[in-house]
């Protein structure tokens, strides 16, 4: 999943700074992709574009010359986007979030008709080639959606305005924000309040909208499959203050942590300390701890675990989930995770994770570090259910590499997690939430949520 942001203003009413709003709101999508960043704007005469490799703020902050305008789109992700093209239906800059499962088939089909690909036929090239076959942008988006298999959220900047579209399943979110004289469409709402935007609503699955002169209008609908919104958006992908379908990600994470705590309380298990794997596990751990506190206040239990930050994240490290290369993921995980300078001799520790994806970072990196500060027992709690299948709609997991799918029994998983520690039995338990817990925590009906990665 990449980070997208679109902004349209009415200069007669808007009192903000166009480039500030566009730049900083795009920057707030950095957690969705670190490899490339891009901005493209329309100034009433032409489309302008700049893309850079690397972190968005540091590569762009002193390179915003000539990007003033009234409409603009921003991107943070894995490839160089937006992509600018000339076509029979006009000039455009395009960026997207998602994955095309049948990309190679479409590339081969285009090559059979003598099409060339400057970038080897990556997703964005295929999307653009499909769009420009339409009679106009809206028709092109619909044709593209009919041809591809996968999931997408899309921004297209033209002289007519900015078209934003969400695939018919609604797998990847787009939300709408407004303030006086301006309208925005974004992957997330996380930075809206800092720059005066009010979250209005989510783009509906299959909805195509046009942003122009600070206003937004629905222009079409992509027909297709049933709604299947990615549940992992709430569990991990989104920044904690993101709100989707009216439900804050932080609240979902606390509910999931609380569900894990209730089961531990029912079993009579109360650890000494609960700690998150930062940063993504923090609200899960808060929810776990709050459930113990709630039940103690109700007189159901007599003591609660301490909440502590045993694990620390080095703030200048990159993300360890988004890199597609395994060795790069391992390096980032090792560099970013530090342990407290305090001693935790003979303590029983619960570590809250948002999920356990591959298990290798946990066994090779996390467990030995925690063991080094004297912990007696480690108990892992995963808010997401067991990940049994890779996600074909994103780019961060691959077939056959998921922890639960590789090691089916709980006993063997516990042994694997402790295999790199000096005390091979230091990991004592590993518990997951169920799919039912996940659905209840999020709120929308089960049939509207994609939980395919949790299914065998």
Coordinates of C-alpha atoms in Angstrom, one line a residue:
X1 CA 0.0 0.0 0.0
X2 CA 1.3 3.4 -1.0
X3 CA 0.3 6.8 0.5
X4 CA -1.8 9.2 -1.7
X5 CA -3.0 12.7 -1.3
X6 CA -4.9 15.0 -3.6
X7 CA -5.7 18.7 -3.1
X8 CA -8.0 21.1 -5.0
X9 CA -8.5 24.7 -4.0
X10 CA -10.7 27.7 -5.0
X11 CA -8.3 30.6 -5.0
X12 CA -11.1 33.1 -4.5
X13 CA -12.1 31.5 -1.2
X14 CA -9.0 29.5 0.0
X15 CA -6.9 31.3 2.6
X16 CA -4.2 28.7 3.1
X17 CA -0.9 28.0 1.4
X18 CA -1.4 25.5 -1.4
X19 CA 2.1 24.0 -1.4
X20 CA 2.2 23.8 2.4
X21 CA -1.0 21.8 2.5
X22 CA 0.0 19.6 -0.4
X23 CA 3.5 19.0 0.9
X24 CA 2.8 18.3 4.6
X25 CA -0.3 16.2 4.0
X26 CA 1.7 14.1 1.6
X27 CA 4.4 13.8 4.2
X28 CA 1.9 12.4 6.6
X29 CA 1.6 9.4 4.3
X30 CA 5.3 8.6 4.6
X31 CA 4.6 5.5 6.8
X32 CA 2.9 3.9 3.8
X33 CA 6.1 3.9 1.7
X34 CA 9.6 5.1 2.0
X35 CA 11.4 4.4 -1.2
X36 CA 10.0 7.2 -3.4
X37 CA 8.1 10.4 -3.2
X38 CA 6.4 12.5 -5.8
X39 CA 4.3 15.7 -6.3
X40 CA 2.5 16.9 -9.4
X41 CA 0.5 20.1 -9.8
X42 CA -1.7 22.0 -12.3
X43 CA -1.3 25.8 -12.4
X44 CA -4.0 26.5 -15.0
X45 CA -1.6 26.2 -17.9
X46 CA 0.4 23.0 -17.5
X47 CA 1.0 19.9 -15.4
X48 CA 4.2 20.0 -13.4
X49 CA 5.9 17.0 -11.7
X50 CA 8.8 16.2 -9.5
X51 CA 9.7 12.8 -8.1
X52 CA 12.6 11.8 -5.8
X53 CA 14.1 8.6 -4.4
X54 CA 14.2 8.5 -0.6
X55 CA 12.3 9.9 2.3
X56 CA 9.7 12.5 1.2
X57 CA 10.5 15.5 3.5
X58 CA 14.3 15.5 3.1
X59 CA 14.3 15.1 -0.6
X60 CA 11.5 17.6 -1.3
X61 CA 11.6 20.3 1.3
X62 CA 14.1 22.5 -0.6
X63 CA 12.9 21.5 -4.1
X64 CA 9.4 22.8 -4.4
X65 CA 10.3 25.5 -7.0
X66 CA 7.7 25.9 -9.7
X67 CA 5.1 23.6 -8.2
X68 CA 2.6 26.3 -7.2
X69 CA -0.9 25.6 -8.5
X70 CA -4.6 25.0 -7.8
X71 CA -4.7 21.2 -8.0
X72 CA -2.1 18.7 -6.9
X73 CA -1.4 15.1 -6.0
X74 CA 1.3 13.6 -3.8
X75 CA 2.7 10.1 -3.4
X76 CA 4.9 8.1 -1.0
X77 CA 5.5 4.5 -2.0
X78 CA 7.6 1.8 -3.6
X79 CA 8.0 3.1 -7.1
X80 CA 8.6 6.4 -8.8
X81 CA 5.2 8.1 -9.1
X82 CA 3.2 10.0 -10.2
X83 CA 3.8 9.0 -13.8
X84 CA 3.2 11.8 -16.3
X85 CA 2.0 10.9 -19.8
X86 CA 0.7 12.5 -23.0
X87 CA -2.2 10.6 -24.6
X88 CA -5.1 11.0 -27.0
X89 CA -7.4 11.9 -24.1
X90 CA -5.0 14.5 -22.7
X91 CA -2.0 14.9 -20.5
X92 CA -2.2 13.4 -17.0
X93 CA -0.2 12.5 -13.9
X94 CA -1.2 9.2 -12.3
X95 CA -0.4 7.5 -9.0
X96 CA -1.9 4.5 -7.3
X97 CA -1.9 2.3 -4.3
X98 CA -2.4 -1.5 -4.5
X99 CA -1.3 -4.4 -6.6
X100 CA -2.2 -5.9 -10.0
X101 CA -2.2 -9.6 -9.8
X102 CA -2.4 -10.2 -13.5
X103 CA 0.2 -7.5 -14.4
X104 CA 2.4 -9.8 -16.4
X105 CA -0.5 -11.1 -18.5
X106 CA -1.5 -7.6 -19.3
X107 CA 2.1 -6.6 -20.2
X108 CA 2.4 -9.6 -22.5
X109 CA -0.9 -8.6 -24.1
X110 CA 0.3 -5.1 -24.8
X111 CA 3.6 -6.3 -26.2
X112 CA 1.7 -8.5 -28.6
X113 CA 0.4 -5.2 -30.0
X114 CA 3.9 -3.6 -30.1
X115 CA 3.5 -1.5 -27.0
X116 CA 6.8 -0.7 -25.2
X117 CA 7.4 -0.1 -21.5
X118 CA 10.1 2.3 -20.4
X119 CA 10.0 0.9 -16.8
X120 CA 9.7 -2.8 -17.6
X121 CA 5.9 -2.9 -17.3
X122 CA 5.4 -2.1 -13.6
X123 CA 1.9 -1.6 -12.2
X124 CA 1.6 2.1 -12.8
X125 CA 2.6 1.8 -16.4
X126 CA 0.0 -0.9 -17.0
X127 CA -2.7 1.2 -15.3
X128 CA -1.9 4.3 -17.4
X129 CA -1.9 2.3 -20.6
X130 CA -5.3 0.9 -19.8
X131 CA -6.8 4.3 -18.8
X132 CA -5.7 6.0 -22.0
X133 CA -7.6 3.5 -24.1
X134 CA -10.8 5.1 -22.9
X135 CA -12.8 7.8 -24.7
X136 CA -12.2 10.0 -21.6
X137 CA -10.7 9.7 -18.1
X138 CA -13.8 8.2 -16.5
X139 CA -14.3 5.7 -19.2
X140 CA -10.6 4.8 -19.1
X141 CA -10.7 4.2 -15.3
X142 CA -13.7 1.9 -15.7
X143 CA -12.0 0.0 -18.6
X144 CA -8.9 -0.3 -16.5
X145 CA -10.9 -1.7 -13.5
X146 CA -12.5 -4.3 -15.8
X147 CA -9.2 -5.5 -17.1
X148 CA -7.1 -5.8 -13.9
X149 CA -7.3 -8.4 -11.1
X150 CA -6.3 -7.0 -7.8
X151 CA -7.1 -3.9 -5.7
X152 CA -6.4 -0.2 -6.1
X153 CA -6.9 3.4 -5.0
X154 CA -6.1 5.9 -7.8
X155 CA -5.4 9.6 -8.4
X156 CA -5.3 11.1 -11.9
X157 CA -4.4 14.8 -12.3
X158 CA -5.6 16.4 -15.5
X159 CA -6.4 20.0 -16.7
X160 CA -10.0 19.2 -15.9
X161 CA -9.2 18.5 -12.2
X162 CA -8.2 15.5 -10.1
X163 CA -10.0 12.2 -10.6
X164 CA -9.9 9.9 -7.6
X165 CA -11.2 6.3 -7.7
X166 CA -11.5 3.4 -5.3
X167 CA -11.9 -0.2 -6.6
X168 CA -15.2 -1.8 -6.4
X169 CA -14.2 -4.0 -3.4
X170 CA -13.0 -0.9 -1.5
X171 CA -10.0 -2.9 -0.4
X172 CA -7.7 0.1 0.0
X173 CA -9.3 3.2 1.6
X174 CA -9.6 6.8 0.4
X175 CA -11.1 9.5 2.6
X176 CA -12.4 13.0 1.8
X177 CA -11.4 16.1 3.8
X178 CA -12.6 19.6 3.5
X179 CA -11.9 23.1 4.7
X180 CA -12.9 26.6 3.5
X181 CA -12.0 26.8 -0.2
X182 CA -10.3 23.4 -0.4
X183 CA -11.1 19.7 -0.7
X184 CA -8.8 16.7 -0.3
X185 CA -8.8 13.0 -1.0
X186 CA -6.3 10.9 0.9
X187 CA -5.3 7.4 1.9
X188 CA -5.7 8.4 5.5
X189 CA -7.1 11.2 7.6
X190 CA -4.2 11.3 10.1
X191 CA -2.8 14.7 9.3
X192 CA -6.1 16.5 8.5
X193 CA -6.6 18.3 11.8
X194 CA -3.1 19.8 11.8
X195 CA -3.9 21.7 8.6
X196 CA -7.6 22.5 9.3
X197 CA -9.2 19.8 7.2
X198 CA -12.4 18.1 8.5
X199 CA -12.9 14.4 7.7
X200 CA -16.2 14.3 5.7
X201 CA -16.5 10.7 4.6
X202 CA -14.9 7.7 2.9
X203 CA -15.0 7.3 -0.8
X204 CA -17.5 4.6 -1.5
X205 CA -16.2 1.3 -3.0
X206 CA -16.2 1.8 -6.7
X207 CA -16.8 5.6 -6.5
X208 CA -15.1 7.9 -9.0
X209 CA -15.0 11.6 -8.0
X210 CA -13.6 14.8 -9.5
X211 CA -11.9 17.5 -7.4
X212 CA -12.0 20.9 -9.1
X213 CA -11.8 24.5 -7.8
X214 CA -12.1 23.4 -4.2
X215 CA -15.2 21.2 -4.7
X216 CA -15.8 17.5 -5.1
X217 CA -18.4 15.7 -7.3
X218 CA -19.2 12.0 -7.9
X219 CA -18.7 11.4 -11.6
X220 CA -19.2 7.6 -11.9
X221 CA -19.2 4.2 -10.4
X222 CA -17.1 1.1 -11.0
X223 CA -19.4 -1.9 -10.9
X224 CA -18.1 -5.2 -9.8
X225 CA -17.4 -7.4 -6.8
X226 CA -18.8 -7.3 -3.3
X227 CA -17.2 -4.9 -0.7
X228 CA -14.1 -6.4 0.9
X229 CA -12.3 -3.7 3.0
X230 CA -8.8 -4.7 4.2
X231 CA -9.0 -5.5 7.9
X232 CA -5.3 -5.1 8.3
X233 CA -5.7 -1.3 7.7
X234 CA -7.1 -1.0 11.2
X235 CA -4.7 -3.5 12.8
X236 CA -1.4 -2.2 11.4
X237 CA -1.2 -0.4 8.1
X238 CA -2.8 2.9 9.1
X239 CA -1.3 5.5 11.4
X240 CA -3.2 5.1 14.8
X241 CA -5.3 8.3 14.4
X242 CA -6.6 7.3 11.0
X243 CA -10.4 6.9 10.8
X244 CA -12.0 4.6 8.3
X245 CA -15.7 3.9 7.9
X246 CA -16.1 6.0 11.1
X247 CA -13.9 3.7 13.2
X248 CA -10.5 5.0 14.5
X249 CA -7.6 2.6 14.1
X250 CA -6.4 3.2 17.6
X251 CA -9.8 2.2 19.0
X252 CA -9.7 -1.1 17.1
X253 CA -6.2 -1.9 18.3
X254 CA -7.2 -1.3 21.9
X255 CA -10.3 -3.5 21.5
X256 CA -8.1 -6.3 20.1
X257 CA -5.6 -5.9 23.0
X258 CA -8.5 -6.1 25.4
X259 CA -9.8 -9.3 23.8
X260 CA -6.4 -11.0 24.4
X261 CA -6.4 -9.8 28.0
X262 CA -9.8 -11.2 28.7
X263 CA -8.7 -14.6 27.7
X264 CA -5.6 -14.4 29.9
X265 CA -7.7 -13.3 32.8
X266 CA -10.1 -16.2 32.2
X267 CA -7.1 -18.6 32.3
X268 CA -5.9 -17.0 35.5
X269 CA -2.7 -15.7 33.9
X270 CA -1.5 -12.2 35.0
X271 CA 2.0 -11.2 33.9
X272 CA 4.3 -8.9 35.7
X273 CA 4.7 -6.5 32.8
X274 CA 3.0 -5.8 29.5
X275 CA 5.0 -4.0 26.7
X276 CA 4.4 -3.3 23.1
X277 CA 6.6 -3.9 20.1
X278 CA 6.9 -0.2 19.1
X279 CA 5.4 1.6 17.4
X280 CA 2.7 -0.6 15.9
X281 CA 2.0 -2.7 19.0
X282 CA 1.5 0.3 21.3
X283 CA -2.2 0.7 21.2
X284 CA -2.7 -3.1 21.3
X285 CA -0.7 -3.2 24.5
X286 CA -2.6 -0.2 25.9
X287 CA -5.8 -2.0 25.3
X288 CA -4.5 -5.2 26.9
X289 CA -3.4 -3.2 30.0
X290 CA -6.6 -1.2 30.2
X291 CA -8.7 -4.4 30.3
X292 CA -6.8 -5.6 33.3
X293 CA -7.4 -2.2 35.0
X294 CA -11.1 -2.2 34.2
X295 CA -11.6 -5.7 35.6
X296 CA -9.7 -4.8 38.8
X297 CA -11.8 -1.7 39.3
X298 CA -14.9 -3.9 38.9
X299 CA -13.4 -6.2 41.6
X300 CA -13.0 -9.2 39.3
X301 CA -9.2 -9.4 39.8
X302 CA -6.8 -8.3 42.6
X303 CA -3.8 -7.1 40.6
X304 CA -2.8 -5.8 37.2
X305 CA 0.5 -6.0 35.2
X306 CA 2.6 -2.9 35.0
X307 CA 2.7 -1.2 31.6
X308 CA 6.2 -0.4 30.6
X309 CA 8.2 0.4 27.4
X310 CA 10.7 -2.4 27.6
X311 CA 11.4 -2.2 23.9
X312 CA 12.4 1.1 22.3
X313 CA 12.4 2.2 18.6
X314 CA 15.3 4.1 17.3
X315 CA 13.5 7.0 15.6
X316 CA 15.9 7.4 12.7
X317 CA 15.6 3.8 11.5
X318 CA 13.3 2.9 8.5
X319 CA 10.3 0.6 8.5
X320 CA 10.9 -3.2 8.7
X321 CA 7.6 -4.3 7.3
X322 CA 7.4 -2.4 4.0
X323 CA 10.8 -3.4 2.3
X324 CA 10.2 -6.2 -0.2
X325 CA 13.7 -7.7 0.3
X326 CA 14.0 -10.1 3.2
X327 CA 17.6 -9.1 4.1
X328 CA 16.7 -5.4 4.1
X329 CA 13.7 -6.2 6.4
X330 CA 16.0 -8.1 8.8
X331 CA 18.5 -5.3 8.9
X332 CA 15.9 -2.6 9.6
X333 CA 14.3 -4.7 12.3
X334 CA 17.7 -5.2 14.0
X335 CA 18.7 -1.6 13.8
X336 CA 15.4 0.0 14.9
X337 CA 14.7 -2.2 18.0
X338 CA 16.5 -1.4 21.2
X339 CA 15.9 -2.7 24.8
X340 CA 15.6 -0.6 27.9
X341 CA 18.7 0.1 30.0
X342 CA 16.8 -1.1 33.1
X343 CA 17.0 -4.7 34.5
X344 CA 13.9 -6.9 34.4
X345 CA 15.4 -9.9 36.3
X346 CA 13.0 -12.7 36.8
X347 CA 10.0 -10.8 35.3
X348 CA 7.2 -12.4 33.4
X349 CA 6.7 -10.3 30.3
X350 CA 3.8 -10.1 27.8
X351 CA 4.8 -8.6 24.5
X352 CA 2.0 -7.3 22.4
X353 CA 2.4 -7.4 18.6
X354 CA 0.0 -6.2 16.0
X355 CA 0.7 -9.4 14.1
X356 CA 3.4 -12.0 13.6
X357 CA 4.0 -12.2 9.9
X358 CA 7.2 -14.3 9.2
X359 CA 8.4 -15.0 12.8
X360 CA 12.1 -14.6 11.8
X361 CA 12.5 -11.1 13.1
X362 CA 10.9 -12.1 16.4
X363 CA 13.1 -15.2 16.9
X364 CA 16.4 -13.8 15.6
X365 CA 16.1 -10.3 16.8
X366 CA 13.5 -9.6 19.5
X367 CA 13.8 -12.6 21.8
X368 CA 17.6 -12.5 22.3
X369 CA 17.5 -8.8 23.1
X370 CA 14.7 -9.2 25.7
X371 CA 16.5 -12.2 27.2
X372 CA 19.6 -10.0 27.7
X373 CA 17.8 -7.8 30.3
X374 CA 17.0 -10.7 32.6
X375 CA 13.4 -11.5 31.7
X376 CA 12.4 -15.0 33.0
X377 CA 9.5 -15.7 30.7
X378 CA 8.2 -14.2 27.4
X379 CA 4.6 -14.5 26.4
X380 CA 3.6 -13.2 22.9
X381 CA 0.2 -11.9 22.2
X382 CA -0.8 -11.2 18.6
X383 CA -3.8 -9.0 18.0
X384 CA -4.3 -10.1 14.4
X385 CA -5.4 -13.7 14.0
X386 CA -2.9 -16.2 12.5
X387 CA -1.7 -15.1 9.1
X388 CA -2.1 -18.2 7.0
X389 CA -2.2 -16.8 3.4
X390 CA -0.2 -14.1 1.6
X391 CA -2.0 -11.0 0.6
X392 CA -2.2 -10.7 -3.2
X393 CA -3.6 -7.1 -3.0
X394 CA -0.4 -5.6 -1.5
X395 CA 3.4 -6.1 -2.0
X396 CA 4.8 -7.0 1.5
X397 CA 4.2 -10.7 1.8
X398 CA 4.9 -13.6 -0.6
X399 CA 3.6 -17.1 -0.9
X400 CA 5.1 -19.7 1.5
X401 CA 6.8 -17.2 3.8
X402 CA 4.1 -16.7 6.5
X403 CA 4.8 -17.9 10.0
X404 CA 1.6 -19.7 10.8
X405 CA 1.4 -21.3 7.4
X406 CA 5.0 -22.7 7.7
X407 CA 4.7 -23.9 11.3
X408 CA 1.1 -25.1 12.0
X409 CA 1.4 -26.2 15.7
X410 CA 1.6 -23.8 18.6
X411 CA 4.2 -25.9 20.4
X412 CA 6.6 -25.8 17.3
X413 CA 6.0 -22.0 16.9
X414 CA 7.0 -21.4 20.5
X415 CA 10.1 -23.5 20.1
X416 CA 11.0 -21.6 16.9
X417 CA 10.5 -18.2 18.6
X418 CA 12.9 -19.2 21.4
X419 CA 15.4 -21.0 19.1
X420 CA 18.0 -18.2 19.0
X421 CA 17.9 -17.5 22.7
X422 CA 20.4 -19.0 25.2
X423 CA 17.5 -20.3 27.2
X424 CA 15.5 -22.1 24.5
X425 CA 12.5 -22.3 26.8
X426 CA 12.2 -18.6 27.5
X427 CA 9.2 -18.2 25.2
X428 CA 6.3 -19.8 27.2
X429 CA 3.2 -19.0 25.2
X430 CA 1.9 -17.5 21.9
X431 CA -1.8 -16.5 21.7
X432 CA -3.8 -14.9 18.9
X433 CA -7.1 -13.3 18.5
X434 CA -9.8 -15.0 16.4
X435 CA -11.3 -13.8 13.2
X436 CA -14.5 -13.2 15.3
X437 CA -12.6 -11.0 17.7
X438 CA -11.2 -9.0 14.7
X439 CA -14.6 -8.5 13.1
X440 CA -16.1 -7.4 16.4
X441 CA -13.3 -4.9 17.1
X442 CA -13.6 -3.3 13.7
X443 CA -17.4 -3.0 13.5
X444 CA -18.6 -3.4 9.8
X445 CA -20.3 -6.7 9.0
X446 CA -18.0 -9.8 8.5
X447 CA -19.0 -10.0 4.8
X448 CA -17.7 -6.5 4.1
X449 CA -14.2 -7.1 5.5
X450 CA -11.3 -8.9 3.8
X451 CA -9.8 -11.4 6.2
X452 CA -8.4 -13.7 3.4
X453 CA -4.9 -13.6 4.9
X454 CA -6.2 -15.1 8.1
X455 CA -7.9 -18.0 6.3
X456 CA -6.3 -21.4 5.5

